[in-house]
mmCIF file of C-alpha atoms in Angstrom:
data_model
loop_
_atom_site.group_PDB
_atom_site.id
_atom_site.type_symbol
_atom_site.label_atom_id
_atom_site.label_comp_id
_atom_site.label_asym_id
_atom_site.label_seq_id
_atom_site.Cartn_x
_atom_site.Cartn_y
_atom_site.Cartn_z
ATOM 1 C CA MET U 15 -4.045 22.375 0.158
ATOM 2 C CA LYS U 16 -3.707 20.150 3.806
ATOM 3 C CA ARG U 17 -3.695 15.983 3.747
ATOM 4 C CA ILE U 18 -5.892 13.328 4.961
ATOM 5 C CA ALA U 19 -5.352 10.321 5.531
ATOM 6 C CA ILE U 20 -8.062 7.887 6.972
ATOM 7 C CA ASP U 21 -8.600 4.359 7.469
ATOM 8 C CA MET U 22 -10.673 1.856 5.795
ATOM 9 C CA ASP U 23 -11.824 -1.038 8.485
ATOM 10 C CA ASP U 24 -14.282 0.458 11.354
ATOM 11 C CA VAL U 25 -14.556 4.157 10.256
ATOM 12 C CA VAL U 26 -14.585 4.797 6.846
ATOM 13 C CA ALA U 27 -15.979 0.502 6.462
ATOM 14 C CA ASP U 28 -17.649 -1.816 9.058
ATOM 15 C CA ALA U 29 -15.471 -4.918 9.725
ATOM 16 C CA GLN U 30 -17.892 -5.366 13.362
ATOM 17 C CA ALA U 31 -20.642 -5.698 10.989
ATOM 18 C CA ARG U 32 -19.030 -8.773 9.074
ATOM 19 C CA PHE U 33 -18.044 -9.901 12.127
ATOM 20 C CA GLY U 34 -21.882 -9.660 13.576
ATOM 21 C CA GLU U 35 -23.514 -11.100 10.281
ATOM 22 C CA TRP U 36 -21.060 -13.605 10.300
ATOM 23 C CA TYR U 37 -21.251 -15.201 14.397
ATOM 24 C CA ILE U 38 -25.464 -15.015 13.928
ATOM 25 C CA ARG U 39 -24.569 -17.119 10.664
ATOM 26 C CA ASP U 40 -22.300 -20.026 12.542
ATOM 27 C CA TYR U 41 -23.637 -19.672 16.284
ATOM 28 C CA ALA U 42 -27.139 -18.661 15.277
ATOM 29 C CA ILE U 43 -26.468 -16.338 18.308
ATOM 30 C CA GLU U 44 -27.128 -12.572 17.985
ATOM 31 C CA PHE U 45 -26.000 -8.764 19.230
ATOM 32 C CA THR U 46 -27.933 -6.032 19.487
ATOM 33 C CA PRO U 47 -26.313 -3.175 17.121
ATOM 34 C CA GLU U 48 -25.259 -2.173 20.991
ATOM 35 C CA GLN U 49 -23.967 -4.925 22.467
ATOM 36 C CA LEU U 50 -21.278 -5.334 19.057
ATOM 37 C CA TYR U 51 -20.076 -1.961 18.794
ATOM 38 C CA SER U 52 -20.066 -1.299 22.780
ATOM 39 C CA ALA U 53 -16.801 -3.870 23.129
ATOM 40 C CA ARG U 54 -14.398 -6.089 21.141
ATOM 41 C CA ILE U 55 -16.227 -8.791 19.042
ATOM 42 C CA GLU U 56 -13.820 -11.416 21.589
ATOM 43 C CA ASP U 57 -15.312 -10.265 24.627
ATOM 44 C CA LEU U 58 -19.269 -10.382 23.359
ATOM 45 C CA ILE U 59 -18.975 -14.204 22.015
ATOM 46 C CA LYS U 60 -18.669 -17.338 23.605
ATOM 47 C CA PRO U 61 -14.895 -18.412 24.971
ATOM 48 C CA GLU U 62 -15.194 -21.210 23.009
ATOM 49 C CA HIS U 63 -15.982 -20.142 19.287
ATOM 50 C CA ASN U 64 -12.752 -17.746 19.999
ATOM 51 C CA GLY U 65 -10.464 -19.507 17.446
ATOM 52 C CA CYS U 66 -13.121 -19.648 14.294
ATOM 53 C CA ILE U 67 -13.926 -15.835 15.038
ATOM 54 C CA ARG U 68 -10.137 -15.548 14.458
ATOM 55 C CA GLU U 69 -9.589 -16.500 11.605
ATOM 56 C CA TYR U 70 -12.570 -15.163 9.599
ATOM 57 C CA VAL U 71 -9.953 -12.076 8.840
ATOM 58 C CA PHE U 72 -8.528 -14.192 6.494
ATOM 59 C CA HIS U 73 -11.155 -15.127 4.621
ATOM 60 C CA ASP U 74 -11.210 -14.419 1.227
ATOM 61 C CA ASP U 75 -14.964 -12.777 1.344
ATOM 62 C CA PHE U 76 -14.773 -11.807 5.030
ATOM 63 C CA PHE U 77 -13.109 -7.641 2.663
ATOM 64 C CA LYS U 78 -16.485 -8.142 0.352
ATOM 65 C CA ASP U 79 -18.808 -5.503 0.433
ATOM 66 C CA LEU U 80 -18.416 -3.687 3.711
ATOM 67 C CA PRO U 81 -21.097 -1.738 4.662
ATOM 68 C CA VAL U 82 -19.949 2.088 4.558
ATOM 69 C CA ILE U 83 -20.161 3.662 8.480
ATOM 70 C CA ALA U 84 -22.301 6.658 8.470
ATOM 71 C CA GLY U 85 -22.268 9.349 7.955
ATOM 72 C CA ALA U 86 -18.794 8.644 5.969
ATOM 73 C CA LYS U 87 -19.493 9.236 2.394
ATOM 74 C CA GLU U 88 -20.839 12.497 3.162
ATOM 75 C CA VAL U 89 -18.036 13.958 5.090
ATOM 76 C CA ILE U 90 -15.724 12.631 3.372
ATOM 77 C CA ALA U 91 -17.081 14.327 -0.063
ATOM 78 C CA ASP U 92 -16.975 17.691 1.745
ATOM 79 C CA LEU U 93 -13.709 16.896 3.934
ATOM 80 C CA HIS U 94 -12.388 15.856 0.049
ATOM 81 C CA LYS U 95 -13.440 19.471 -1.554
ATOM 82 C CA GLN U 96 -11.055 20.596 1.399
ATOM 83 C CA TYR U 97 -7.941 18.991 2.222
ATOM 84 C CA GLU U 98 -6.354 16.032 0.229
ATOM 85 C CA ILE U 99 -7.633 12.340 1.207
ATOM 86 C CA PHE U 100 -5.512 9.319 1.062
ATOM 87 C CA PHE U 101 -7.285 6.435 2.632
ATOM 88 C CA THR U 102 -4.420 4.427 4.160
ATOM 89 C CA THR U 103 -5.295 1.361 5.654
ATOM 90 C CA ALA U 104 -2.945 -1.903 7.645
ATOM 91 C CA ALA U 105 -3.504 -4.756 4.697
ATOM 92 C CA MET U 106 -0.426 -6.303 4.690
ATOM 93 C CA GLU U 107 -1.070 -8.012 7.312
ATOM 94 C CA PHE U 108 -3.886 -9.289 5.400
ATOM 95 C CA PRO U 109 -2.902 -9.666 1.247
ATOM 96 C CA ASN U 110 -6.354 -11.473 2.084
ATOM 97 C CA SER U 111 -8.489 -8.329 2.052
ATOM 98 C CA LEU U 112 -6.560 -6.263 -0.359
ATOM 99 C CA LEU U 113 -7.894 -7.174 -3.407
ATOM 100 C CA PRO U 114 -11.430 -6.739 -1.971
ATOM 101 C CA LYS U 115 -10.386 -2.713 -0.039
ATOM 102 C CA LEU U 116 -9.953 -0.880 -3.906
ATOM 103 C CA ALA U 117 -13.125 -2.842 -5.610
ATOM 104 C CA TRP U 118 -14.633 -1.421 -2.452
ATOM 105 C CA LEU U 119 -13.488 1.786 -2.038
ATOM 106 C CA GLY U 120 -13.907 1.817 -5.534
ATOM 107 C CA GLU U 121 -17.603 1.521 -5.249
ATOM 108 C CA HIS U 122 -18.330 3.498 -2.192
ATOM 109 C CA PHE U 123 -15.671 6.192 -3.098
ATOM 110 C CA PRO U 124 -14.923 6.718 -7.619
ATOM 111 C CA TYR U 125 -13.526 10.017 -6.482
ATOM 112 C CA ILE U 126 -9.973 8.770 -4.914
ATOM 113 C CA THR U 127 -8.048 7.491 -7.467
ATOM 114 C CA TRP U 128 -5.544 4.875 -7.228
ATOM 115 C CA LYS U 129 -2.865 8.077 -6.140
ATOM 116 C CA ASN U 130 -4.754 8.718 -3.099
ATOM 117 C CA ILE U 131 -4.787 4.316 -1.575
ATOM 118 C CA VAL U 132 -1.985 3.810 0.644
ATOM 119 C CA PHE U 133 -1.436 -0.199 1.298
ATOM 120 C CA CYS U 134 0.858 -0.443 4.522
ATOM 121 C CA GLY U 135 1.504 -1.936 7.435
ATOM 122 C CA ASP U 136 3.432 0.400 10.169
ATOM 123 C CA LYS U 137 1.422 4.109 9.580
ATOM 124 C CA SER U 138 4.662 6.173 10.566
ATOM 125 C CA ILE U 139 5.832 5.833 6.714
ATOM 126 C CA ILE U 140 2.771 8.145 6.284
ATOM 127 C CA ASN U 141 2.705 11.597 5.651
ATOM 128 C CA ALA U 142 -0.322 13.391 6.065
ATOM 129 C CA ASP U 143 -1.258 16.454 8.459
ATOM 130 C CA TYR U 144 -4.091 14.269 10.310
ATOM 131 C CA MET U 145 -5.301 10.617 10.509
ATOM 132 C CA ILE U 146 -8.524 9.196 11.308
ATOM 133 C CA ASP U 147 -7.912 5.481 13.031
ATOM 134 C CA ASP U 148 -9.459 3.463 15.512
ATOM 135 C CA ASN U 149 -6.570 2.772 16.326
ATOM 136 C CA VAL U 150 -3.783 4.639 19.096
ATOM 137 C CA ARG U 151 -1.125 2.233 17.492
ATOM 138 C CA ASN U 152 -1.117 4.192 14.393
ATOM 139 C CA PHE U 153 -0.539 6.937 15.833
ATOM 140 C CA ASN U 154 3.459 5.655 17.207
ATOM 141 C CA GLY U 155 6.236 7.879 14.662
ATOM 142 C CA PHE U 156 2.804 9.389 12.970
ATOM 143 C CA ILE U 157 4.124 12.634 12.382
ATOM 144 C CA GLY U 158 1.187 13.904 12.017
ATOM 145 C CA LYS U 159 -2.513 14.809 14.362
ATOM 146 C CA GLY U 160 -3.661 11.328 15.432
ATOM 147 C CA ILE U 161 -7.695 11.486 15.515
ATOM 148 C CA LEU U 162 -9.272 8.091 17.147
ATOM 149 C CA PHE U 163 -11.696 7.217 15.717
ATOM 150 C CA THR U 164 -14.845 5.450 18.157
ATOM 151 C CA ALA U 165 -14.951 1.881 17.521
ATOM 152 C CA ALA U 166 -15.692 -1.115 20.036
ATOM 153 C CA HIS U 167 -12.765 -1.669 20.373
ATOM 154 C CA ASN U 168 -11.876 1.163 21.603
ATOM 155 C CA HIS U 169 -13.837 2.174 24.025
ATOM 156 C CA LYS U 170 -11.764 2.411 27.002
ATOM 157 C CA THR U 171 -8.227 3.407 25.039
ATOM 158 C CA GLU U 172 -6.971 7.283 26.353
ATOM 159 C CA TRP U 173 -6.247 9.637 23.554
ATOM 160 C CA ASP U 174 -6.538 13.624 23.662
ATOM 161 C CA THR U 175 -8.549 13.544 20.474
ATOM 162 C CA ARG U 176 -12.108 11.201 19.562
ATOM 163 C CA VAL U 177 -14.255 11.205 17.154
ATOM 164 C CA ASN U 178 -17.324 9.357 18.062
ATOM 165 C CA ASN U 179 -19.060 9.350 14.216
ATOM 166 C CA TRP U 180 -18.179 11.308 11.222
ATOM 167 C CA GLN U 181 -20.044 14.273 12.370
ATOM 168 C CA GLU U 182 -18.296 15.134 14.197
ATOM 169 C CA VAL U 183 -15.166 14.868 11.580
ATOM 170 C CA ARG U 184 -17.076 17.243 10.713
ATOM 171 C CA ALA U 185 -17.469 19.208 13.304
ATOM 172 C CA MET U 186 -13.627 19.244 14.742
ATOM 173 C CA LEU U 187 -12.697 19.729 10.277
ATOM 174 C CA LEU U 188 -14.246 21.466 8.225
ATOM 175 C CA MET Q 3 17.463 5.733 13.238
ATOM 176 C CA LYS Q 4 16.902 6.454 9.833
ATOM 177 C CA ARG Q 5 14.939 5.539 7.368
ATOM 178 C CA ILE Q 6 14.907 4.310 3.425
ATOM 179 C CA ALA Q 7 11.143 4.026 1.212
ATOM 180 C CA ILE Q 8 12.752 1.179 -1.743
ATOM 181 C CA ASP Q 9 10.731 1.760 -4.861
ATOM 182 C CA MET Q 10 10.355 -2.043 -7.163
ATOM 183 C CA ASP Q 11 10.486 -2.353 -10.708
ATOM 184 C CA ASP Q 12 13.501 -1.397 -12.361
ATOM 185 C CA VAL Q 13 14.899 -0.843 -9.118
ATOM 186 C CA VAL Q 14 14.759 -4.375 -6.930
ATOM 187 C CA ALA Q 15 12.866 -6.608 -9.433
ATOM 188 C CA ASP Q 16 13.647 -6.509 -12.843
ATOM 189 C CA ALA Q 17 10.689 -5.512 -14.712
ATOM 190 C CA GLN Q 18 12.480 -4.286 -18.089
ATOM 191 C CA ALA Q 19 13.645 -7.598 -18.632
ATOM 192 C CA ARG Q 20 10.729 -9.074 -18.705
ATOM 193 C CA PHE Q 21 9.466 -7.066 -21.208
ATOM 194 C CA GLY Q 22 12.505 -8.004 -23.527
ATOM 195 C CA GLU Q 23 11.470 -11.706 -22.163
ATOM 196 C CA TRP Q 24 8.169 -11.660 -23.294
ATOM 197 C CA TYR Q 25 8.983 -9.522 -26.664
ATOM 198 C CA ILE Q 26 11.101 -12.536 -27.864
ATOM 199 C CA ARG Q 27 8.906 -14.540 -26.880
ATOM 200 C CA ASP Q 28 6.130 -12.760 -28.625
ATOM 201 C CA TYR Q 29 7.530 -11.723 -31.895
ATOM 202 C CA ALA Q 30 10.669 -13.106 -32.001
ATOM 203 C CA ILE Q 31 13.316 -10.470 -31.999
ATOM 204 C CA GLU Q 32 16.179 -10.595 -29.489
ATOM 205 C CA PHE Q 33 17.711 -7.627 -27.703
ATOM 206 C CA THR Q 34 20.981 -7.038 -26.343
ATOM 207 C CA PRO Q 35 21.540 -6.793 -22.838
ATOM 208 C CA GLU Q 36 22.843 -3.141 -23.993
ATOM 209 C CA GLN Q 37 20.148 -2.371 -25.558
ATOM 210 C CA LEU Q 38 17.778 -3.781 -23.356
ATOM 211 C CA TYR Q 39 18.870 -1.232 -20.943
ATOM 212 C CA SER Q 40 20.208 1.337 -22.840
ATOM 213 C CA ALA Q 41 16.618 3.117 -23.500
ATOM 214 C CA ARG Q 42 12.317 2.400 -23.051
ATOM 215 C CA ILE Q 43 10.739 -0.614 -24.058
ATOM 216 C CA GLU Q 44 9.541 1.608 -26.475
ATOM 217 C CA ASP Q 45 12.323 2.954 -28.617
ATOM 218 C CA LEU Q 46 13.403 -0.840 -29.082
ATOM 219 C CA ILE Q 47 10.455 -2.289 -29.997
ATOM 220 C CA LYS Q 48 8.827 -1.707 -33.485
ATOM 221 C CA PRO Q 49 6.491 0.928 -33.706
ATOM 222 C CA GLU Q 50 3.333 -1.504 -35.071
ATOM 223 C CA HIS Q 51 3.940 -3.136 -31.503
ATOM 224 C CA ASN Q 52 3.496 -1.205 -28.655
ATOM 225 C CA GLY Q 53 -0.126 -1.732 -27.855
ATOM 226 C CA CYS Q 54 0.444 -4.991 -27.349
ATOM 227 C CA ILE Q 55 3.652 -4.493 -25.542
ATOM 228 C CA ARG Q 56 1.367 -2.064 -22.879
ATOM 229 C CA GLU Q 57 -0.454 -4.419 -22.227
ATOM 230 C CA TYR Q 58 1.755 -6.396 -20.767
ATOM 231 C CA VAL Q 59 2.143 -5.336 -17.888
ATOM 232 C CA PHE Q 60 -1.300 -5.273 -17.074
ATOM 233 C CA HIS Q 61 -1.045 -9.115 -17.239
ATOM 234 C CA ASP Q 62 -1.534 -11.091 -14.399
ATOM 235 C CA ASP Q 63 1.445 -12.929 -14.905
ATOM 236 C CA PHE Q 64 4.009 -9.820 -16.177
ATOM 237 C CA PHE Q 65 4.551 -8.934 -11.946
ATOM 238 C CA LYS Q 66 5.541 -12.635 -10.810
ATOM 239 C CA ASP Q 67 8.936 -14.456 -9.824
ATOM 240 C CA LEU Q 68 10.677 -10.899 -11.184
ATOM 241 C CA PRO Q 69 14.779 -11.096 -11.607
ATOM 242 C CA VAL Q 70 16.796 -9.171 -8.857
ATOM 243 C CA ILE Q 71 18.528 -6.295 -9.878
ATOM 244 C CA ALA Q 72 21.733 -7.011 -9.069
ATOM 245 C CA GLY Q 73 23.171 -6.271 -5.924
ATOM 246 C CA ALA Q 74 19.505 -5.418 -4.197
ATOM 247 C CA LYS Q 75 20.205 -8.629 -2.445
ATOM 248 C CA GLU Q 76 23.260 -8.213 -0.566
ATOM 249 C CA VAL Q 77 23.739 -4.262 0.086
ATOM 250 C CA ILE Q 78 19.183 -4.253 1.342
ATOM 251 C CA ALA Q 79 20.758 -6.971 3.749
ATOM 252 C CA ASP Q 80 23.692 -4.219 4.716
ATOM 253 C CA LEU Q 81 21.901 -1.548 5.046
ATOM 254 C CA HIS Q 82 18.887 -3.374 6.949
ATOM 255 C CA LYS Q 83 21.935 -3.203 10.105
ATOM 256 C CA GLN Q 84 22.011 -0.094 9.652
ATOM 257 C CA TYR Q 85 18.882 1.756 8.461
ATOM 258 C CA GLU Q 86 14.931 1.433 8.452
ATOM 259 C CA ILE Q 87 14.563 -0.499 5.965
ATOM 260 C CA PHE Q 88 10.514 0.317 3.351
ATOM 261 C CA PHE Q 89 9.445 -1.146 0.331
ATOM 262 C CA THR Q 90 7.625 1.473 -0.761
ATOM 263 C CA THR Q 91 6.110 0.736 -4.838
ATOM 264 C CA ALA Q 92 3.712 2.337 -6.878
ATOM 265 C CA ALA Q 93 1.388 -0.445 -7.696
ATOM 266 C CA MET Q 94 -2.097 0.883 -7.022
ATOM 267 C CA GLU Q 95 -2.869 1.911 -10.810
ATOM 268 C CA PHE Q 96 -1.722 -2.043 -11.348
ATOM 269 C CA PRO Q 97 -3.630 -3.579 -9.397
ATOM 270 C CA ASN Q 98 -3.397 -7.290 -10.787
ATOM 271 C CA SER Q 99 0.346 -6.736 -9.511
ATOM 272 C CA LEU Q 100 -0.825 -6.587 -5.801
ATOM 273 C CA LEU Q 101 -0.341 -9.999 -5.163
ATOM 274 C CA PRO Q 102 3.290 -10.748 -7.200
ATOM 275 C CA LYS Q 103 4.927 -8.516 -5.246
ATOM 276 C CA LEU Q 104 4.453 -8.920 -1.935
ATOM 277 C CA ALA Q 105 4.838 -13.241 -2.748
ATOM 278 C CA TRP Q 106 8.188 -11.460 -5.008
ATOM 279 C CA LEU Q 107 9.111 -9.595 -1.790
ATOM 280 C CA GLY Q 108 8.334 -12.463 0.730
ATOM 281 C CA GLU Q 109 10.702 -14.694 -1.163
ATOM 282 C CA HIS Q 110 13.586 -12.832 -1.668
ATOM 283 C CA PHE Q 111 13.537 -10.484 1.418
ATOM 284 C CA PRO Q 112 11.906 -13.221 3.589
ATOM 285 C CA TYR Q 113 13.153 -10.387 6.686
ATOM 286 C CA ILE Q 114 11.851 -7.522 5.171
ATOM 287 C CA THR Q 115 7.311 -7.577 7.238
ATOM 288 C CA TRP Q 116 4.372 -6.608 6.163
ATOM 289 C CA LYS Q 117 4.542 -3.789 8.485
ATOM 290 C CA ASN Q 118 8.089 -2.178 6.218
ATOM 291 C CA ILE Q 119 5.298 -3.161 3.160
ATOM 292 C CA VAL Q 120 3.790 -0.003 1.319
ATOM 293 C CA PHE Q 121 1.575 0.146 -1.447
ATOM 294 C CA CYS Q 122 0.316 3.501 -2.768
ATOM 295 C CA GLY Q 123 0.057 5.575 -5.316
ATOM 296 C CA ASP Q 124 1.993 9.626 -5.492
ATOM 297 C CA LYS Q 125 4.768 8.659 -3.349
ATOM 298 C CA SER Q 126 4.327 12.570 -1.454
ATOM 299 C CA ILE Q 127 3.003 10.667 1.126
ATOM 300 C CA ILE Q 128 5.570 8.694 1.920
ATOM 301 C CA ASN Q 129 7.706 9.689 4.796
ATOM 302 C CA ALA Q 130 11.622 8.167 4.703
ATOM 303 C CA ASP Q 131 14.796 10.078 5.054
ATOM 304 C CA TYR Q 132 15.606 8.670 1.447
ATOM 305 C CA MET Q 133 13.698 7.326 -1.258
ATOM 306 C CA ILE Q 134 15.636 5.516 -4.036
ATOM 307 C CA ASP Q 135 13.507 5.098 -7.400
ATOM 308 C CA ASP Q 136 13.314 4.989 -10.821
ATOM 309 C CA ASN Q 137 11.138 8.241 -11.421
ATOM 310 C CA VAL Q 138 12.076 11.737 -10.573
ATOM 311 C CA ARG Q 139 7.748 12.059 -10.398
ATOM 312 C CA ASN Q 140 8.080 9.831 -7.421
ATOM 313 C CA PHE Q 141 10.100 12.855 -6.005
ATOM 314 C CA ASN Q 142 7.221 15.119 -6.121
ATOM 315 C CA GLY Q 143 7.089 16.660 -2.717
ATOM 316 C CA PHE Q 144 9.025 13.808 -0.534
ATOM 317 C CA ILE Q 145 9.897 15.335 2.400
ATOM 318 C CA GLY Q 146 13.486 12.925 1.698
ATOM 319 C CA LYS Q 147 15.981 13.078 -0.359
ATOM 320 C CA GLY Q 148 15.300 11.458 -3.344
ATOM 321 C CA ILE Q 149 18.366 9.431 -5.113
ATOM 322 C CA LEU Q 150 18.038 8.625 -8.779
ATOM 323 C CA PHE Q 151 18.275 4.725 -9.224
ATOM 324 C CA THR Q 152 19.640 4.573 -12.998
ATOM 325 C CA ALA Q 153 17.024 2.574 -15.411
ATOM 326 C CA ALA Q 154 16.288 1.869 -19.541
ATOM 327 C CA HIS Q 155 14.009 4.736 -19.653
ATOM 328 C CA ASN Q 156 15.767 7.928 -17.312
ATOM 329 C CA HIS Q 157 19.639 8.006 -18.406
ATOM 330 C CA LYS Q 158 18.267 11.501 -20.083
ATOM 331 C CA THR Q 159 16.626 12.798 -16.652
ATOM 332 C CA GLU Q 160 18.287 15.384 -14.624
ATOM 333 C CA TRP Q 161 17.983 14.844 -11.197
ATOM 334 C CA ASP Q 162 20.883 15.922 -8.486
ATOM 335 C CA THR Q 163 21.459 12.591 -6.516
ATOM 336 C CA ARG Q 164 22.018 9.732 -9.322
ATOM 337 C CA VAL Q 165 23.100 6.454 -8.673
ATOM 338 C CA ASN Q 166 23.469 3.369 -11.898
ATOM 339 C CA ASN Q 167 23.719 0.636 -9.563
ATOM 340 C CA TRP Q 168 23.745 -0.922 -6.027
ATOM 341 C CA GLN Q 169 27.144 -0.289 -5.443
ATOM 342 C CA GLU Q 170 27.069 3.277 -5.551
ATOM 343 C CA VAL Q 171 24.391 3.282 -3.206
ATOM 344 C CA ARG Q 172 26.294 1.080 -0.402
ATOM 345 C CA ALA Q 173 29.006 3.703 -1.230
ATOM 346 C CA MET Q 174 26.498 6.603 -0.728
ATOM 347 C CA LEU Q 175 24.637 5.277 2.097
ATOM 348 C CA LEU Q 176 26.774 2.960 4.280
#
């Protein structure tokens, strides 16, 4: 059975939505979804807010109750019938994210047990056939095939295999 | 540069010592080091204490301030000059261990950054040349060479490559 390593933030968990939500809360400036998903949060906000926004990810609540990216639940449930699924997230950079991420996976993907969850840093440590990730740097040294998942920050990134949403993952792998 | 994946409990962090320490605390029954490191804790204690002992690992403090296994610091510092070192621990089974383990590594191995720390479950997900581990089940499906590190519970386990202490790791890999 082939194995797929699936990233969390901006692939299954909508961290960009949290940035938008907190930015409204703190500065009363709202983005349309089109704006929010068109560019990095740093490129959308007023420059003087940059320092504050960068602190968001170190806050205990940032990773709690993130929305699930559209289609992720349905497509991963179907992938799970034909592939070994591992969630592989570079969570070590944000120790505050470890327990919220684990709780989040338990809530939304309860059939993926602790055995198939990986919190890591450098993803070249991952042994899988495919990796679905929104950062091409995570494909450096990866022994399988990297599939770039479109996110606000990677529209201009060049990579040979890209999917724009979970329906395109389904079309590619099922 | 070849890569070594190193387990934590009973390889670099002395979890068996913690069992012994808490068993004295709770039941006033002490083991000699020879006893403690000769057999699984379950085989040493009175059978009626078994249920309590099994709860120890779910306690918030179990993984805090564990002693470092003799020789681990010195030998890993030397290995680090010739190999990529990753700590790879099946921490996901014990969510209470995540933050204590990260703090412990930061204290005792500060030169190993978050990029080279992996909290996982099934270790067949690890892409490395060598894995030093006290559980042969972690070598199932591992693509590199498994090196069994002697621990109280594995004296009778059969495996082709075994090291009894960190000096033997040095002799094998340096």
